[in-house]
Amino acid sequence: MWLLWSAVARLCTAHLHTSAGGQVAAADAAAPFLVLRVRRASLVEDALESLAGNTPLSLLKPLRVVFVGEEGIDEGGLRKELFQLLIEALFTGGYGLFVWNEEVRCFWFSRDSLAQEGAADYLLVGLVVGLAIHNGIILDLKVPTLLFSQVLGEPSASLESLKQVDPELARGLAQLLEFDGDVEVTFMATFTVAATACGEPKTVELLPGGADRPVTNESREEYVRLVVEHILLTGVRPAFDAFRRGLLTLCDGPALSFLSPEELEELVCGTPHLDFAALQANTRYDGFRETDVTVKHFWEVVHAYSTDEKRALLAFATGCDRAPVGGLGKLKLILQKSGPDSMALPHSHTCFNLLAMPAYTSRGKMRDRLGIAIHNAKGFGLQ
């Protein structure tokens, strides 16, 4: 973690110097692209080191990605793959920066005191998201719309907002407000919340002396307000402020103020509306023809899928279960023939939006083989 912090610190220093009027180095100014060279074995550290070596002005250049030791020219696929791997590593790779809620299938900032001290790491996450926006890369980012509201300077601390992050807690607090009885005797609660420090449980006071102040019928509304504010605002402020700063390093400007939270979410994560007829009309074929029986069976099976199954297919083929901005008609899916009819499963190359499969001769086999593939693929967001 020290390496992450050190590299981000240098990035922040470069940002301050450039903002103060410092000159971009001649070599940096002459380079037409921002080139990130990373090793798969140390992806996060290498990406951060590479970003830290650039000024904010150079970060605005067109991005090119090089995986060290691998052949390949970045025509878009390597960029997409890098962002997929970075987001997966930063959110689920053991850094402890975010907490997953299975009910809403979203991440929120960790309130662990150690995570909150790692503001530099959250700055990196924000910078990665900002870099993706700037380069038109859709991210498989599982966060609530509330986050984008706060990025746009619209903080919200209501029970409705809490439902996006922790619906079970929101229901419990609503029951407390509606309880018809003696709150103090029944709930035996004080003005504190449970938290962790380095993974160990601890208690946080919601106000000075909160551990000695009972929650009563008269004070329960204040208690609920403070709990919600702690979960959504005050308890994660260092992390959120750093994340927002990183994102706005590349994306701040007048245009941002014209976006709604939902529009900003669509810009980052794509649109949730899935028009598979538009996807079919825009799909390219490699080894197949549009009139082949395998292709016909594929679309018959896919159009019969439920919404969840369609999302699983998109995630399997593209790495993201949403459509890009503009809808699925803007997604260039490639359906590739991997060989003659067999029992082999389909496979994908998400960085190229490529789905490869044998020339299945029956609809039943297509449904079976494709279903096994999409429901047993392990990836970020498919936990």
mmCIF file of C-alpha atoms in Angstrom:
data_model
loop_
_atom_site.group_PDB
_atom_site.id
_atom_site.type_symbol
_atom_site.label_atom_id
_atom_site.label_comp_id
_atom_site.label_asym_id
_atom_site.label_seq_id
_atom_site.Cartn_x
_atom_site.Cartn_y
_atom_site.Cartn_z
ATOM 1 C CA MET A 1 0.000 0.000 0.000
ATOM 2 C CA TRP A 2 2.944 2.336 0.576
ATOM 3 C CA LEU A 3 3.796 2.099 -3.116
ATOM 4 C CA LEU A 4 0.256 3.147 -4.029
ATOM 5 C CA TRP A 5 0.350 6.077 -1.647
ATOM 6 C CA SER A 6 3.791 7.202 -2.794
ATOM 7 C CA ALA A 7 2.848 7.186 -6.461
ATOM 8 C CA VAL A 8 -0.402 9.066 -5.892
ATOM 9 C CA ALA A 9 1.444 11.612 -3.779
ATOM 10 C CA ARG A 10 3.713 12.314 -6.737
ATOM 11 C CA LEU A 11 0.680 12.612 -8.998
ATOM 12 C CA CYS A 12 -0.881 15.154 -6.636
ATOM 13 C CA THR A 13 2.390 17.109 -6.530
ATOM 14 C CA ALA A 14 2.527 17.177 -10.322
ATOM 15 C CA HIS A 15 -1.053 18.394 -10.405
ATOM 16 C CA LEU A 16 -0.322 21.223 -8.002
ATOM 17 C CA HIS A 17 2.783 22.311 -9.869
ATOM 18 C CA THR A 18 0.985 22.323 -13.209
ATOM 19 C CA SER A 19 -1.977 24.192 -11.778
ATOM 20 C CA ALA A 20 0.395 26.825 -10.423
ATOM 21 C CA GLY A 21 1.727 27.510 -13.910
ATOM 22 C CA GLY A 22 4.538 24.986 -14.178
ATOM 23 C CA GLN A 23 5.683 24.094 -17.674
ATOM 24 C CA VAL A 24 5.126 20.643 -19.118
ATOM 25 C CA ALA A 25 8.405 19.005 -20.079
ATOM 26 C CA ALA A 26 9.202 19.308 -23.782
ATOM 27 C CA ALA A 27 9.258 15.540 -24.299
ATOM 28 C CA ASP A 28 5.937 15.213 -22.504
ATOM 29 C CA ALA A 29 4.383 18.013 -24.549
ATOM 30 C CA ALA A 30 5.591 16.486 -27.825
ATOM 31 C CA ALA A 31 4.227 12.993 -27.127
ATOM 32 C CA PRO A 32 0.953 12.508 -29.056
ATOM 33 C CA PHE A 33 -0.402 9.841 -26.665
ATOM 34 C CA LEU A 34 -0.571 9.005 -23.000
ATOM 35 C CA VAL A 35 1.096 5.590 -22.891
ATOM 36 C CA LEU A 36 0.558 3.302 -19.886
ATOM 37 C CA ARG A 37 2.963 0.360 -19.656
ATOM 38 C CA VAL A 38 1.822 -2.288 -17.187
ATOM 39 C CA ARG A 39 2.699 -5.831 -16.156
ATOM 40 C CA ARG A 40 -0.190 -8.140 -15.396
ATOM 41 C CA ALA A 41 1.508 -9.376 -12.226
ATOM 42 C CA SER A 42 1.612 -5.848 -10.776
ATOM 43 C CA LEU A 43 -1.189 -4.179 -12.676
ATOM 44 C CA VAL A 44 -2.400 -1.637 -10.116
ATOM 45 C CA GLU A 45 1.061 -0.574 -8.995
ATOM 46 C CA ASP A 46 2.356 -0.214 -12.575
ATOM 47 C CA ALA A 47 -0.690 1.736 -13.728
ATOM 48 C CA LEU A 48 -0.374 4.074 -10.772
ATOM 49 C CA GLU A 49 3.347 4.551 -11.276
ATOM 50 C CA SER A 50 2.734 5.314 -14.940
ATOM 51 C CA LEU A 51 -0.026 7.809 -14.138
ATOM 52 C CA ALA A 52 2.107 9.451 -11.459
ATOM 53 C CA GLY A 53 4.823 10.136 -14.002
ATOM 54 C CA ASN A 54 2.500 12.328 -16.082
ATOM 55 C CA THR A 55 1.156 15.833 -15.654
ATOM 56 C CA PRO A 56 -2.624 16.390 -15.627
ATOM 57 C CA LEU A 57 -2.307 17.969 -19.091
ATOM 58 C CA SER A 58 -0.688 14.809 -20.489
ATOM 59 C CA LEU A 59 -3.427 12.686 -18.908
ATOM 60 C CA LEU A 60 -5.858 14.372 -21.302
ATOM 61 C CA LYS A 61 -4.085 12.947 -24.350
ATOM 62 C CA PRO A 62 -5.472 9.899 -26.230
ATOM 63 C CA LEU A 63 -4.651 6.784 -24.219
ATOM 64 C CA ARG A 64 -2.603 3.844 -25.438
ATOM 65 C CA VAL A 65 -1.941 0.745 -23.318
ATOM 66 C CA VAL A 66 1.018 -1.628 -23.488
ATOM 67 C CA PHE A 67 1.056 -4.912 -21.571
ATOM 68 C CA VAL A 68 4.759 -5.536 -21.009
ATOM 69 C CA GLY A 69 6.006 -8.732 -22.650
ATOM 70 C CA GLU A 70 2.944 -9.103 -24.875
ATOM 71 C CA GLU A 71 2.582 -8.354 -28.540
ATOM 72 C CA GLY A 72 -0.341 -6.243 -29.595
ATOM 73 C CA ILE A 73 -1.234 -2.776 -30.802
ATOM 74 C CA ASP A 74 -3.842 -0.915 -28.794
ATOM 75 C CA GLU A 75 -6.765 -0.243 -31.122
ATOM 76 C CA GLY A 76 -9.174 0.027 -28.214
ATOM 77 C CA GLY A 77 -9.243 -3.535 -26.899
ATOM 78 C CA LEU A 78 -6.212 -3.188 -24.638
ATOM 79 C CA ARG A 79 -7.577 0.026 -23.139
ATOM 80 C CA LYS A 80 -10.863 -1.662 -22.346
ATOM 81 C CA GLU A 81 -9.121 -4.672 -20.846
ATOM 82 C CA LEU A 82 -6.899 -2.477 -18.655
ATOM 83 C CA PHE A 83 -9.866 -0.614 -17.198
ATOM 84 C CA GLN A 84 -11.762 -3.855 -16.601
ATOM 85 C CA LEU A 85 -8.808 -5.308 -14.714
ATOM 86 C CA LEU A 86 -8.114 -2.100 -12.771
ATOM 87 C CA ILE A 87 -11.706 -1.686 -11.602
ATOM 88 C CA GLU A 88 -11.890 -5.344 -10.575
ATOM 89 C CA ALA A 89 -8.608 -5.105 -8.659
ATOM 90 C CA LEU A 90 -9.418 -1.825 -6.906
ATOM 91 C CA PHE A 91 -12.916 -2.862 -5.854
ATOM 92 C CA THR A 92 -12.459 -6.578 -5.102
ATOM 93 C CA GLY A 93 -8.726 -7.165 -4.996
ATOM 94 C CA GLY A 94 -8.221 -7.108 -1.247
ATOM 95 C CA TYR A 95 -7.514 -3.399 -0.803
ATOM 96 C CA GLY A 96 -10.549 -3.035 1.475
ATOM 97 C CA LEU A 97 -11.583 0.262 -0.083
ATOM 98 C CA PHE A 98 -15.220 -0.659 -0.773
ATOM 99 C CA VAL A 99 -17.914 -2.847 0.781
ATOM 100 C CA TRP A 100 -20.312 -4.963 -1.295
ATOM 101 C CA ASN A 101 -24.023 -5.155 -0.448
ATOM 102 C CA GLU A 102 -25.562 -8.262 -1.969
ATOM 103 C CA GLU A 103 -29.173 -7.061 -1.741
ATOM 104 C CA VAL A 104 -28.651 -4.000 -3.957
ATOM 105 C CA ARG A 105 -25.555 -5.475 -5.675
ATOM 106 C CA CYS A 106 -23.572 -2.292 -5.227
ATOM 107 C CA PHE A 107 -20.325 -1.160 -3.641
ATOM 108 C CA TRP A 108 -20.027 1.712 -1.166
ATOM 109 C CA PHE A 109 -17.054 3.255 0.574
ATOM 110 C CA SER A 110 -15.654 1.251 3.459
ATOM 111 C CA ARG A 111 -15.977 2.925 6.855
ATOM 112 C CA ASP A 112 -13.015 1.017 8.254
ATOM 113 C CA SER A 113 -10.698 3.586 9.820
ATOM 114 C CA LEU A 114 -7.696 2.155 7.954
ATOM 115 C CA ALA A 115 -9.465 2.550 4.605
ATOM 116 C CA GLN A 116 -10.463 6.107 5.461
ATOM 117 C CA GLU A 117 -6.809 6.931 6.092
ATOM 118 C CA GLY A 118 -5.947 5.758 2.569
ATOM 119 C CA ALA A 119 -7.243 8.856 0.768
ATOM 120 C CA ALA A 120 -4.532 8.486 -1.885
ATOM 121 C CA ASP A 121 -5.955 5.108 -2.923
ATOM 122 C CA TYR A 122 -9.420 6.598 -3.392
ATOM 123 C CA LEU A 123 -7.891 9.394 -5.443
ATOM 124 C CA LEU A 124 -6.521 6.702 -7.741
ATOM 125 C CA VAL A 125 -9.968 5.123 -8.133
ATOM 126 C CA GLY A 126 -11.459 8.502 -9.010
ATOM 127 C CA LEU A 127 -8.638 9.160 -11.462
ATOM 128 C CA VAL A 128 -9.207 5.802 -13.172
ATOM 129 C CA VAL A 129 -12.937 6.555 -13.507
ATOM 130 C CA GLY A 130 -12.167 10.039 -14.859
ATOM 131 C CA LEU A 131 -9.658 8.622 -17.332
ATOM 132 C CA ALA A 132 -12.250 6.097 -18.530
ATOM 133 C CA ILE A 133 -14.828 8.857 -19.062
ATOM 134 C CA HIS A 134 -12.288 10.950 -20.973
ATOM 135 C CA ASN A 135 -11.440 8.001 -23.250
ATOM 136 C CA GLY A 136 -15.019 6.846 -23.766
ATOM 137 C CA ILE A 137 -14.611 3.535 -21.913
ATOM 138 C CA ILE A 138 -17.746 2.116 -20.270
ATOM 139 C CA LEU A 139 -16.985 0.624 -16.851
ATOM 140 C CA ASP A 140 -18.615 -2.332 -15.121
ATOM 141 C CA LEU A 141 -18.886 -0.183 -12.010
ATOM 142 C CA LYS A 142 -21.433 -1.348 -9.445
ATOM 143 C CA VAL A 143 -22.152 1.786 -7.402
ATOM 144 C CA PRO A 144 -25.430 3.531 -6.515
ATOM 145 C CA THR A 145 -26.762 6.581 -8.350
ATOM 146 C CA LEU A 146 -26.278 8.374 -5.025
ATOM 147 C CA LEU A 147 -22.527 8.443 -5.677
ATOM 148 C CA PHE A 148 -22.984 10.410 -8.886
ATOM 149 C CA SER A 149 -25.332 12.826 -7.112
ATOM 150 C CA GLN A 150 -22.609 13.558 -4.601
ATOM 151 C CA VAL A 151 -19.949 13.947 -7.308
ATOM 152 C CA LEU A 152 -22.158 16.647 -8.833
ATOM 153 C CA GLY A 153 -22.359 18.442 -5.484
ATOM 154 C CA GLU A 154 -25.819 17.178 -4.551
ATOM 155 C CA PRO A 155 -25.281 15.389 -1.204
ATOM 156 C CA SER A 156 -28.245 13.458 0.086
ATOM 157 C CA ALA A 157 -28.707 11.932 3.531
ATOM 158 C CA SER A 158 -32.212 10.510 3.665
ATOM 159 C CA LEU A 159 -33.608 7.065 4.354
ATOM 160 C CA GLU A 160 -34.472 6.811 0.666
ATOM 161 C CA SER A 161 -30.839 7.448 -0.212
ATOM 162 C CA LEU A 162 -29.673 4.923 2.389
ATOM 163 C CA LYS A 163 -31.777 2.250 0.660
ATOM 164 C CA GLN A 164 -29.343 2.446 -2.281
ATOM 165 C CA VAL A 165 -26.424 1.527 0.003
ATOM 166 C CA ASP A 166 -27.803 -0.550 2.894
ATOM 167 C CA PRO A 167 -31.520 -1.334 2.518
ATOM 168 C CA GLU A 168 -31.564 -3.599 5.577
ATOM 169 C CA LEU A 169 -30.324 -0.781 7.806
ATOM 170 C CA ALA A 170 -32.792 1.619 6.173
ATOM 171 C CA ARG A 171 -35.663 -0.733 6.999
ATOM 172 C CA GLY A 172 -34.467 -1.055 10.585
ATOM 173 C CA LEU A 173 -34.276 2.700 11.055
ATOM 174 C CA ALA A 174 -37.739 3.130 9.518
ATOM 175 C CA GLN A 175 -39.121 0.592 11.999
ATOM 176 C CA LEU A 176 -37.485 2.514 14.833
ATOM 177 C CA LEU A 177 -39.239 5.713 13.725
ATOM 178 C CA GLU A 178 -42.583 3.937 13.460
ATOM 179 C CA PHE A 179 -42.303 1.965 16.714
ATOM 180 C CA ASP A 180 -45.291 2.485 18.994
ATOM 181 C CA GLY A 181 -43.816 1.912 22.438
ATOM 182 C CA ASP A 182 -40.941 2.849 24.714
ATOM 183 C CA VAL A 183 -37.934 3.157 22.371
ATOM 184 C CA GLU A 184 -35.355 3.457 25.143
ATOM 185 C CA VAL A 185 -36.460 0.332 26.998
ATOM 186 C CA THR A 186 -37.108 -1.788 23.912
ATOM 187 C CA PHE A 187 -34.119 -0.934 21.708
ATOM 188 C CA MET A 188 -31.560 -0.038 24.400
ATOM 189 C CA ALA A 189 -29.624 1.960 21.791
ATOM 190 C CA THR A 190 -27.217 4.848 22.256
ATOM 191 C CA PHE A 191 -25.961 7.538 19.884
ATOM 192 C CA THR A 192 -23.283 5.262 18.450
ATOM 193 C CA VAL A 193 -22.766 3.101 15.371
ATOM 194 C CA ALA A 194 -20.729 -0.036 14.861
ATOM 195 C CA ALA A 195 -17.596 0.260 12.703
ATOM 196 C CA THR A 196 -14.225 -1.416 12.274
ATOM 197 C CA ALA A 197 -10.582 -0.476 12.708
ATOM 198 C CA CYS A 198 -8.165 -2.651 10.737
ATOM 199 C CA GLY A 199 -10.938 -5.224 10.545
ATOM 200 C CA GLU A 200 -11.576 -5.238 14.297
ATOM 201 C CA PRO A 201 -14.973 -4.067 15.611
ATOM 202 C CA LYS A 202 -15.213 -0.706 17.306
ATOM 203 C CA THR A 203 -17.875 1.802 18.311
ATOM 204 C CA VAL A 204 -18.121 5.318 16.885
ATOM 205 C CA GLU A 205 -19.981 8.067 18.700
ATOM 206 C CA LEU A 206 -22.374 10.034 16.528
ATOM 207 C CA LEU A 207 -21.862 13.096 18.712
ATOM 208 C CA PRO A 208 -19.734 13.915 21.786
ATOM 209 C CA GLY A 209 -20.805 11.724 24.676
ATOM 210 C CA GLY A 210 -23.004 9.665 22.380
ATOM 211 C CA ALA A 211 -22.123 6.388 24.125
ATOM 212 C CA ASP A 212 -23.800 7.698 27.286
ATOM 213 C CA ARG A 213 -26.862 9.177 25.587
ATOM 214 C CA PRO A 214 -29.794 6.765 25.125
ATOM 215 C CA VAL A 215 -32.076 6.891 22.103
ATOM 216 C CA THR A 216 -35.571 7.812 23.269
ATOM 217 C CA ASN A 217 -38.920 8.473 21.663
ATOM 218 C CA GLU A 218 -38.070 12.153 21.683
ATOM 219 C CA SER A 219 -34.550 11.785 20.244
ATOM 220 C CA ARG A 220 -35.022 8.960 17.742
ATOM 221 C CA GLU A 221 -35.448 11.287 14.742
ATOM 222 C CA GLU A 222 -32.138 12.973 15.560
ATOM 223 C CA TYR A 223 -30.512 9.556 15.977
ATOM 224 C CA VAL A 224 -31.761 8.318 12.607
ATOM 225 C CA ARG A 225 -30.588 11.507 10.912
ATOM 226 C CA LEU A 226 -27.107 11.169 12.409
ATOM 227 C CA VAL A 227 -26.821 7.491 11.476
ATOM 228 C CA VAL A 228 -27.787 8.179 7.868
ATOM 229 C CA GLU A 229 -25.398 11.129 7.654
ATOM 230 C CA HIS A 230 -22.606 8.981 9.081
ATOM 231 C CA ILE A 231 -23.117 6.140 6.589
ATOM 232 C CA LEU A 232 -23.508 8.355 3.526
ATOM 233 C CA LEU A 233 -21.511 11.485 4.329
ATOM 234 C CA THR A 234 -19.434 12.098 7.438
ATOM 235 C CA GLY A 235 -18.248 8.519 7.993
ATOM 236 C CA VAL A 236 -16.817 8.262 4.465
ATOM 237 C CA ARG A 237 -15.908 11.901 3.785
ATOM 238 C CA PRO A 238 -12.104 11.496 3.468
ATOM 239 C CA ALA A 239 -12.585 8.637 0.997
ATOM 240 C CA PHE A 240 -15.301 10.335 -1.032
ATOM 241 C CA ASP A 241 -13.510 13.693 -1.192
ATOM 242 C CA ALA A 242 -10.374 11.974 -2.510
ATOM 243 C CA PHE A 243 -12.385 9.955 -5.055
ATOM 244 C CA ARG A 244 -14.169 13.079 -6.272
ATOM 245 C CA ARG A 245 -10.919 14.987 -6.527
ATOM 246 C CA GLY A 246 -9.389 12.243 -8.660
ATOM 247 C CA LEU A 247 -12.384 12.075 -10.986
ATOM 248 C CA LEU A 248 -12.609 15.851 -11.409
ATOM 249 C CA THR A 249 -8.874 16.097 -12.162
ATOM 250 C CA LEU A 250 -9.796 15.063 -15.708
ATOM 251 C CA CYS A 251 -13.530 15.688 -15.991
ATOM 252 C CA ASP A 252 -14.196 18.984 -14.276
ATOM 253 C CA GLY A 253 -15.637 21.738 -16.420
ATOM 254 C CA PRO A 254 -18.840 23.604 -17.334
ATOM 255 C CA ALA A 255 -20.282 20.615 -19.209
ATOM 256 C CA LEU A 256 -20.369 18.550 -16.019
ATOM 257 C CA SER A 257 -22.767 20.994 -14.372
ATOM 258 C CA PHE A 258 -25.355 20.321 -17.092
ATOM 259 C CA LEU A 259 -25.510 16.590 -16.318
ATOM 260 C CA SER A 260 -28.018 14.962 -13.993
ATOM 261 C CA PRO A 261 -26.792 12.166 -11.685
ATOM 262 C CA GLU A 262 -28.501 9.631 -13.955
ATOM 263 C CA GLU A 263 -26.783 11.053 -17.039
ATOM 264 C CA LEU A 264 -23.378 10.978 -15.354
ATOM 265 C CA GLU A 265 -24.019 7.363 -14.306
ATOM 266 C CA GLU A 266 -24.883 6.496 -17.904
ATOM 267 C CA LEU A 267 -21.697 8.186 -19.100
ATOM 268 C CA VAL A 268 -19.627 6.051 -16.690
ATOM 269 C CA CYS A 269 -21.546 2.769 -16.615
ATOM 270 C CA GLY A 270 -23.648 2.763 -19.757
ATOM 271 C CA THR A 271 -27.427 2.587 -20.032
ATOM 272 C CA PRO A 272 -29.483 -0.120 -18.274
ATOM 273 C CA HIS A 273 -31.993 -0.276 -21.154
ATOM 274 C CA LEU A 274 -31.218 -3.259 -23.384
ATOM 275 C CA ASP A 275 -32.487 -3.254 -26.981
ATOM 276 C CA PHE A 276 -31.293 -6.599 -28.332
ATOM 277 C CA ALA A 277 -32.941 -5.986 -31.711
ATOM 278 C CA ALA A 278 -30.566 -3.048 -32.151
ATOM 279 C CA LEU A 279 -27.669 -5.250 -31.038
ATOM 280 C CA GLN A 280 -28.594 -7.903 -33.590
ATOM 281 C CA ALA A 281 -28.823 -5.326 -36.379
ATOM 282 C CA ASN A 282 -25.307 -4.074 -35.597
ATOM 283 C CA THR A 283 -23.567 -7.436 -34.976
ATOM 284 C CA ARG A 284 -20.708 -8.491 -37.251
ATOM 285 C CA TYR A 285 -19.938 -12.113 -38.127
ATOM 286 C CA ASP A 286 -16.563 -13.802 -38.480
ATOM 287 C CA GLY A 287 -16.749 -17.269 -40.044
ATOM 288 C CA PHE A 288 -20.550 -17.198 -39.847
ATOM 289 C CA ARG A 289 -23.065 -15.699 -42.222
ATOM 290 C CA GLU A 290 -26.189 -13.952 -40.990
ATOM 291 C CA THR A 291 -28.314 -16.646 -42.638
ATOM 292 C CA ASP A 292 -26.500 -19.610 -41.013
ATOM 293 C CA VAL A 293 -28.648 -21.886 -38.848
ATOM 294 C CA THR A 294 -26.299 -21.361 -35.880
ATOM 295 C CA VAL A 295 -26.767 -17.608 -36.075
ATOM 296 C CA LYS A 296 -30.545 -17.970 -36.323
ATOM 297 C CA HIS A 297 -30.589 -20.280 -33.291
ATOM 298 C CA PHE A 298 -28.359 -17.878 -31.363
ATOM 299 C CA TRP A 299 -30.713 -14.933 -31.780
ATOM 300 C CA GLU A 300 -33.816 -17.040 -31.126
ATOM 301 C CA VAL A 301 -32.317 -18.198 -27.823
ATOM 302 C CA VAL A 302 -31.076 -14.741 -26.853
ATOM 303 C CA HIS A 303 -34.347 -12.935 -27.629
ATOM 304 C CA ALA A 304 -36.150 -15.463 -25.406
ATOM 305 C CA TYR A 305 -33.831 -14.699 -22.471
ATOM 306 C CA SER A 306 -35.030 -12.914 -19.363
ATOM 307 C CA THR A 307 -33.530 -9.507 -18.573
ATOM 308 C CA ASP A 308 -31.109 -11.065 -16.075
ATOM 309 C CA GLU A 309 -29.979 -13.633 -18.648
ATOM 310 C CA LYS A 310 -29.439 -10.906 -21.227
ATOM 311 C CA ARG A 311 -27.315 -8.994 -18.729
ATOM 312 C CA ALA A 312 -25.315 -12.138 -18.024
ATOM 313 C CA LEU A 313 -24.716 -12.612 -21.748
ATOM 314 C CA LEU A 314 -23.561 -9.012 -22.159
ATOM 315 C CA ALA A 315 -21.227 -9.325 -19.199
ATOM 316 C CA PHE A 316 -19.807 -12.571 -20.613
ATOM 317 C CA ALA A 317 -19.251 -11.152 -24.101
ATOM 318 C CA THR A 318 -18.266 -7.551 -23.338
ATOM 319 C CA GLY A 319 -17.267 -7.378 -19.667
ATOM 320 C CA CYS A 320 -20.172 -5.064 -18.794
ATOM 321 C CA ASP A 321 -23.855 -5.865 -18.328
ATOM 322 C CA ARG A 322 -25.034 -2.470 -19.585
ATOM 323 C CA ALA A 323 -25.260 -0.888 -23.007
ATOM 324 C CA PRO A 324 -22.898 1.914 -24.026
ATOM 325 C CA VAL A 325 -24.144 5.495 -24.261
ATOM 326 C CA GLY A 326 -26.600 5.543 -27.146
ATOM 327 C CA GLY A 327 -27.799 1.973 -26.551
ATOM 328 C CA LEU A 328 -26.888 -1.485 -27.812
ATOM 329 C CA GLY A 329 -27.014 -0.241 -31.390
ATOM 330 C CA LYS A 330 -23.684 1.459 -30.655
ATOM 331 C CA LEU A 331 -22.087 -1.786 -29.441
ATOM 332 C CA LYS A 332 -20.097 -3.633 -32.101
ATOM 333 C CA LEU A 333 -20.523 -7.269 -31.095
ATOM 334 C CA ILE A 334 -18.603 -9.871 -33.109
ATOM 335 C CA LEU A 335 -19.999 -13.417 -33.344
ATOM 336 C CA GLN A 336 -17.138 -15.689 -34.399
ATOM 337 C CA LYS A 337 -17.161 -19.312 -35.551
ATOM 338 C CA SER A 338 -14.635 -21.293 -33.488
ATOM 339 C CA GLY A 339 -15.059 -24.599 -35.307
ATOM 340 C CA PRO A 340 -17.579 -27.237 -36.450
ATOM 341 C CA ASP A 341 -20.464 -28.476 -34.323
ATOM 342 C CA SER A 342 -19.260 -29.891 -30.989
ATOM 343 C CA MET A 343 -20.025 -29.869 -27.263
ATOM 344 C CA ALA A 344 -17.402 -27.179 -26.602
ATOM 345 C CA LEU A 345 -18.631 -24.125 -24.722
ATOM 346 C CA PRO A 346 -18.664 -20.621 -26.204
ATOM 347 C CA HIS A 347 -15.847 -18.351 -25.091
ATOM 348 C CA SER A 348 -15.292 -14.625 -25.306
ATOM 349 C CA HIS A 349 -12.669 -11.930 -25.664
ATOM 350 C CA THR A 350 -14.292 -9.073 -23.767
ATOM 351 C CA CYS A 351 -11.688 -6.513 -24.800
ATOM 352 C CA PHE A 352 -12.896 -6.939 -28.409
ATOM 353 C CA ASN A 353 -16.613 -7.621 -27.680
ATOM 354 C CA LEU A 354 -16.069 -10.993 -29.375
ATOM 355 C CA LEU A 355 -18.185 -14.063 -28.691
ATOM 356 C CA ALA A 356 -16.865 -17.290 -30.266
ATOM 357 C CA MET A 357 -18.708 -20.598 -30.500
ATOM 358 C CA PRO A 358 -18.825 -23.817 -32.557
ATOM 359 C CA ALA A 359 -21.369 -24.082 -35.364
ATOM 360 C CA TYR A 360 -24.062 -25.662 -33.180
ATOM 361 C CA THR A 361 -26.656 -27.404 -35.347
ATOM 362 C CA SER A 362 -29.580 -27.450 -32.920
ATOM 363 C CA ARG A 363 -31.383 -24.828 -30.892
ATOM 364 C CA GLY A 364 -31.340 -27.079 -27.831
ATOM 365 C CA LYS A 365 -27.570 -27.426 -27.883
ATOM 366 C CA MET A 366 -27.194 -23.651 -28.387
ATOM 367 C CA ARG A 367 -29.414 -22.962 -25.378
ATOM 368 C CA ASP A 368 -27.579 -25.495 -23.210
ATOM 369 C CA ARG A 369 -23.996 -24.589 -24.146
ATOM 370 C CA LEU A 370 -24.539 -20.814 -24.108
ATOM 371 C CA GLY A 371 -26.428 -20.978 -20.814
ATOM 372 C CA ILE A 372 -23.631 -22.929 -19.116
ATOM 373 C CA ALA A 373 -21.052 -20.470 -20.407
ATOM 374 C CA ILE A 374 -22.749 -17.254 -19.308
ATOM 375 C CA HIS A 375 -23.865 -18.537 -15.919
ATOM 376 C CA ASN A 376 -20.533 -20.030 -14.917
ATOM 377 C CA ALA A 377 -18.256 -17.213 -16.023
ATOM 378 C CA LYS A 378 -16.637 -15.649 -12.993
ATOM 379 C CA GLY A 379 -16.017 -11.945 -13.294
ATOM 380 C CA PHE A 380 -16.295 -8.587 -11.588
ATOM 381 C CA GLY A 381 -19.892 -7.766 -10.706
ATOM 382 C CA LEU A 382 -21.009 -11.402 -11.165
ATOM 383 C CA GLN A 383 -20.464 -12.387 -7.562
#
